[in-house]
């Protein structure tokens, strides 16, 4: 993939290094000369420019990018970059960093954001996921308000323990995508039994999360 990253700070550079390691093409964009640290990610392309300006994005060739990552430390910048990437250049995938949790409600498809990543929310979710049994934990949002990645660890007395995955009446708009069991990742089939201690990962519409939680934890 060709990926443009707006914001060449520590976060942007770390993302770039990881993507390059995985064989992707990466362009880092920043308007601060101090952020242009070419030696830190030498295999990346670099552009000293304002990613909020159409002329800069034309120069960056955003129309040829598969993904744009808005990773600056300024939420306003990230929203503008996301909107331009989606509406002016039709970038298929736009990922935006949320710096301040109070701004989370803005990062949705209205602003061109496909996936919003909030570090405080992600960290708190991972803490909850590590200590919660029987409670549904939201790990990540895809196209806010449409689908979330959620997790629940089955308690000993969960009503679905012992049932086959295919026999459980999962809510519409909720899909069981993985079972984590004793260090293994299982792709669930209809015949797989659910066991106490299983960590279940779902992609689910936000509107059915409460129904899903009730199904998995009612007594």
Tab-separated table of C-alpha atoms in Angstrom:
chain	number	residue	atom	x	y	z
A	1	UNK	CA	0.000	0.000	0.000
A	2	UNK	CA	0.927	3.637	-0.391
A	3	UNK	CA	0.297	5.460	2.877
A	4	UNK	CA	0.479	9.186	3.613
A	5	UNK	CA	0.987	10.216	7.221
A	6	UNK	CA	0.162	13.801	8.188
A	7	UNK	CA	2.176	14.645	11.270
A	8	UNK	CA	5.816	13.550	11.496
A	9	UNK	CA	6.125	13.663	15.253
A	10	UNK	CA	7.047	10.673	17.383
A	11	UNK	CA	3.711	8.982	16.683
A	12	UNK	CA	3.838	9.555	12.922
A	13	UNK	CA	7.432	8.390	12.648
A	14	UNK	CA	6.717	5.249	14.670
A	15	UNK	CA	3.768	4.374	12.428
A	16	UNK	CA	5.903	5.015	9.349
A	17	UNK	CA	8.716	2.754	10.549
A	18	UNK	CA	6.284	-0.067	11.268
A	19	UNK	CA	4.569	0.237	7.882
A	20	UNK	CA	7.876	0.341	6.034
A	21	UNK	CA	9.005	-2.776	7.889
A	22	UNK	CA	5.849	-4.470	6.581
A	23	UNK	CA	6.692	-3.555	2.992
A	24	UNK	CA	4.473	-0.519	2.408
A	25	UNK	CA	5.353	2.817	0.787
A	26	UNK	CA	5.151	5.740	3.202
A	27	UNK	CA	5.102	9.515	2.804
A	28	UNK	CA	5.490	11.689	5.914
A	29	UNK	CA	4.088	15.238	5.753
A	30	UNK	CA	4.724	18.021	8.259
A	31	UNK	CA	4.893	21.816	8.081
A	32	UNK	CA	7.446	22.154	10.881
A	33	UNK	CA	11.059	21.967	9.611
A	34	UNK	CA	12.107	20.618	13.019
A	35	UNK	CA	9.900	17.565	12.421
A	36	UNK	CA	11.630	16.658	9.171
A	37	UNK	CA	14.045	14.153	10.664
A	38	UNK	CA	14.885	12.167	7.557
A	39	UNK	CA	17.592	10.133	9.296
A	40	UNK	CA	15.011	8.762	11.741
A	41	UNK	CA	12.993	7.064	8.978
A	42	UNK	CA	15.349	7.129	5.973
A	43	UNK	CA	13.279	4.820	3.776
A	44	UNK	CA	10.226	7.078	3.914
A	45	UNK	CA	9.438	9.915	1.531
A	46	UNK	CA	9.299	13.298	3.240
A	47	UNK	CA	7.381	16.461	2.407
A	48	UNK	CA	7.698	19.802	4.194
A	49	UNK	CA	4.190	21.191	3.688
A	50	UNK	CA	0.906	22.073	5.360
A	51	UNK	CA	-1.327	19.000	5.084
A	52	UNK	CA	-4.400	21.210	5.532
A	53	UNK	CA	-3.837	22.870	2.149
A	54	UNK	CA	-5.062	21.407	-1.132
A	55	UNK	CA	-1.871	22.432	-2.963
A	56	UNK	CA	0.206	20.455	-0.468
A	57	UNK	CA	-1.971	17.382	-0.804
A	58	UNK	CA	-1.810	17.649	-4.589
A	59	UNK	CA	1.975	17.676	-4.309
A	60	UNK	CA	1.793	14.681	-1.986
A	61	UNK	CA	-0.214	12.761	-4.610
A	62	UNK	CA	-2.991	11.864	-2.201
A	63	UNK	CA	-5.120	10.596	-5.061
A	64	UNK	CA	-2.626	7.706	-5.361
A	65	UNK	CA	-2.764	6.768	-1.670
A	66	UNK	CA	-4.618	3.753	-0.317
A	67	UNK	CA	-4.535	5.046	3.259
A	68	UNK	CA	-4.127	8.421	4.945
A	69	UNK	CA	-3.197	8.632	8.625
A	70	UNK	CA	-3.890	11.950	10.361
A	71	UNK	CA	-1.496	11.649	13.283
A	72	UNK	CA	-0.685	15.203	14.331
A	73	UNK	CA	-0.974	16.400	17.911
A	74	UNK	CA	-3.736	18.838	16.932
A	75	UNK	CA	-7.260	17.442	16.611
A	76	UNK	CA	-8.357	20.312	14.359
A	77	UNK	CA	-5.592	19.495	11.901
A	78	UNK	CA	-6.452	15.798	11.977
A	79	UNK	CA	-10.106	16.499	11.218
A	80	UNK	CA	-9.306	18.814	8.297
A	81	UNK	CA	-6.799	16.354	6.816
A	82	UNK	CA	-9.328	13.520	7.158
A	83	UNK	CA	-12.102	15.497	5.487
A	84	UNK	CA	-9.908	16.588	2.581
A	85	UNK	CA	-8.488	13.100	2.095
A	86	UNK	CA	-11.938	11.555	1.854
A	87	UNK	CA	-13.928	14.236	0.011
A	88	UNK	CA	-11.302	15.727	-2.329
A	89	UNK	CA	-9.175	12.663	-3.070
A	90	UNK	CA	-11.451	9.705	-2.337
A	91	UNK	CA	-8.854	7.944	-0.191
A	92	UNK	CA	-10.325	4.504	0.620
A	93	UNK	CA	-9.131	4.357	4.236
A	94	UNK	CA	-8.665	7.327	6.568
A	95	UNK	CA	-7.338	6.749	10.078
A	96	UNK	CA	-7.273	9.645	12.549
A	97	UNK	CA	-5.605	10.141	15.902
A	98	UNK	CA	-7.720	11.658	18.683
A	99	UNK	CA	-5.601	13.646	21.124
A	100	UNK	CA	-8.327	14.887	23.460
A	101	UNK	CA	-11.150	12.493	24.462
A	102	UNK	CA	-13.661	15.366	24.571
A	103	UNK	CA	-13.306	15.662	20.787
A	104	UNK	CA	-14.036	11.999	20.138
A	105	UNK	CA	-17.610	12.645	18.992
A	106	UNK	CA	-16.326	14.646	16.006
A	107	UNK	CA	-14.222	11.835	14.551
A	108	UNK	CA	-16.797	10.096	12.396
A	109	UNK	CA	-17.658	9.641	8.735
A	110	UNK	CA	-19.041	13.186	8.550
A	111	UNK	CA	-15.417	14.306	8.812
A	112	UNK	CA	-14.153	11.544	6.522
A	113	UNK	CA	-12.816	9.357	9.340
A	114	UNK	CA	-13.055	5.594	8.840
A	115	UNK	CA	-11.191	4.596	12.009
A	116	UNK	CA	-10.583	6.861	14.995
A	117	UNK	CA	-7.882	5.941	17.499
A	118	UNK	CA	-7.989	7.508	20.937
A	119	UNK	CA	-4.961	6.580	23.017
A	120	UNK	CA	-6.660	7.275	26.397
A	121	UNK	CA	-9.711	5.207	25.396
A	122	UNK	CA	-7.564	2.398	24.007
A	123	UNK	CA	-5.437	2.228	27.142
A	124	UNK	CA	-8.453	2.240	29.441
A	125	UNK	CA	-10.121	-0.434	27.282
A	126	UNK	CA	-7.024	-2.631	27.480
A	127	UNK	CA	-6.984	-2.230	31.276
A	128	UNK	CA	-10.660	-3.199	31.449
A	129	UNK	CA	-10.108	-6.101	29.064
A	130	UNK	CA	-7.298	-7.406	31.263
A	131	UNK	CA	-9.316	-7.439	34.483
A	132	UNK	CA	-12.945	-7.835	33.396
A	133	UNK	CA	-14.741	-11.170	33.233
A	134	UNK	CA	-18.354	-11.209	32.107
A	135	UNK	CA	-18.399	-7.553	31.059
A	136	UNK	CA	-18.430	-6.321	27.473
A	137	UNK	CA	-15.451	-4.061	26.716
A	138	UNK	CA	-15.261	-1.873	23.616
A	139	UNK	CA	-11.737	-2.017	22.198
A	140	UNK	CA	-11.972	-0.029	18.962
A	141	UNK	CA	-14.428	1.860	16.788
A	142	UNK	CA	-14.790	1.443	13.030
A	143	UNK	CA	-16.727	4.237	11.335
A	144	UNK	CA	-18.016	5.601	14.611
A	145	UNK	CA	-21.595	4.714	15.374
A	146	UNK	CA	-21.647	1.836	12.890
A	147	UNK	CA	-19.368	-0.926	14.136
A	148	UNK	CA	-17.112	-1.589	17.115
A	149	UNK	CA	-14.626	-4.277	18.065
A	150	UNK	CA	-15.809	-5.556	21.451
A	151	UNK	CA	-14.534	-8.237	23.808
A	152	UNK	CA	-16.014	-10.348	26.569
A	153	UNK	CA	-14.407	-13.071	28.667
A	154	UNK	CA	-16.913	-15.796	29.511
A	155	UNK	CA	-17.507	-16.325	33.210
A	156	UNK	CA	-17.928	-19.828	34.655
A	157	UNK	CA	-21.702	-19.351	34.950
A	158	UNK	CA	-22.257	-17.636	31.598
A	159	UNK	CA	-25.402	-19.141	30.013
A	160	UNK	CA	-23.679	-19.867	26.675
A	161	UNK	CA	-20.888	-21.983	28.202
A	162	UNK	CA	-21.131	-25.467	26.710
A	163	UNK	CA	-23.199	-24.348	23.744
A	164	UNK	CA	-21.973	-24.548	20.164
A	165	UNK	CA	-21.182	-21.159	18.620
A	166	UNK	CA	-23.644	-21.827	15.811
A	167	UNK	CA	-26.535	-22.552	18.189
A	168	UNK	CA	-26.321	-19.244	20.075
A	169	UNK	CA	-28.901	-16.689	18.846
A	170	UNK	CA	-26.416	-13.867	18.259
A	171	UNK	CA	-28.030	-10.469	17.694
A	172	UNK	CA	-28.380	-9.210	14.150
A	173	UNK	CA	-25.414	-6.941	13.307
A	174	UNK	CA	-23.075	-8.793	15.667
A	175	UNK	CA	-20.477	-11.270	14.386
A	176	UNK	CA	-18.224	-13.521	16.478
A	177	UNK	CA	-14.880	-13.156	14.686
A	178	UNK	CA	-12.403	-14.875	17.030
A	179	UNK	CA	-12.094	-16.938	20.187
A	180	UNK	CA	-8.927	-16.559	22.260
A	181	UNK	CA	-8.378	-19.725	24.305
A	182	UNK	CA	-5.278	-20.745	26.237
A	183	UNK	CA	-2.941	-18.683	24.088
A	184	UNK	CA	-4.490	-19.775	20.791
A	185	UNK	CA	-6.530	-17.747	18.320
A	186	UNK	CA	-9.475	-19.763	16.999
A	187	UNK	CA	-11.551	-18.796	13.993
A	188	UNK	CA	-14.973	-19.923	15.212
A	189	UNK	CA	-17.074	-22.430	13.320
A	190	UNK	CA	-20.699	-23.304	14.016
A	191	UNK	CA	-19.657	-26.519	15.804
A	192	UNK	CA	-17.102	-24.977	18.181
A	193	UNK	CA	-18.206	-25.227	21.830
A	194	UNK	CA	-17.862	-22.142	24.013
A	195	UNK	CA	-15.876	-22.624	27.211
A	196	UNK	CA	-15.531	-20.692	30.456
A	197	UNK	CA	-12.557	-18.358	30.210
A	198	UNK	CA	-12.901	-17.947	26.456
A	199	UNK	CA	-12.181	-14.404	25.302
A	200	UNK	CA	-14.736	-13.667	22.583
A	201	UNK	CA	-14.109	-10.935	20.023
A	202	UNK	CA	-17.055	-9.495	18.112
A	203	UNK	CA	-17.560	-6.862	15.461
A	204	UNK	CA	-20.899	-5.376	16.458
A	205	UNK	CA	-23.142	-2.450	15.768
A	206	UNK	CA	-23.208	-0.132	18.776
A	207	UNK	CA	-26.996	-0.489	18.993
A	208	UNK	CA	-26.796	-4.224	19.762
A	209	UNK	CA	-23.955	-4.125	22.288
A	210	UNK	CA	-26.330	-4.113	25.263
A	211	UNK	CA	-28.293	-7.042	23.819
A	212	UNK	CA	-25.030	-8.922	23.235
A	213	UNK	CA	-23.823	-8.245	26.787
A	214	UNK	CA	-27.145	-9.465	28.200
A	215	UNK	CA	-27.001	-12.670	26.129
A	216	UNK	CA	-23.494	-13.498	27.314
A	217	UNK	CA	-23.810	-12.588	30.988
A	218	UNK	CA	-27.449	-13.092	32.045
A	219	UNK	CA	-27.938	-15.487	34.947
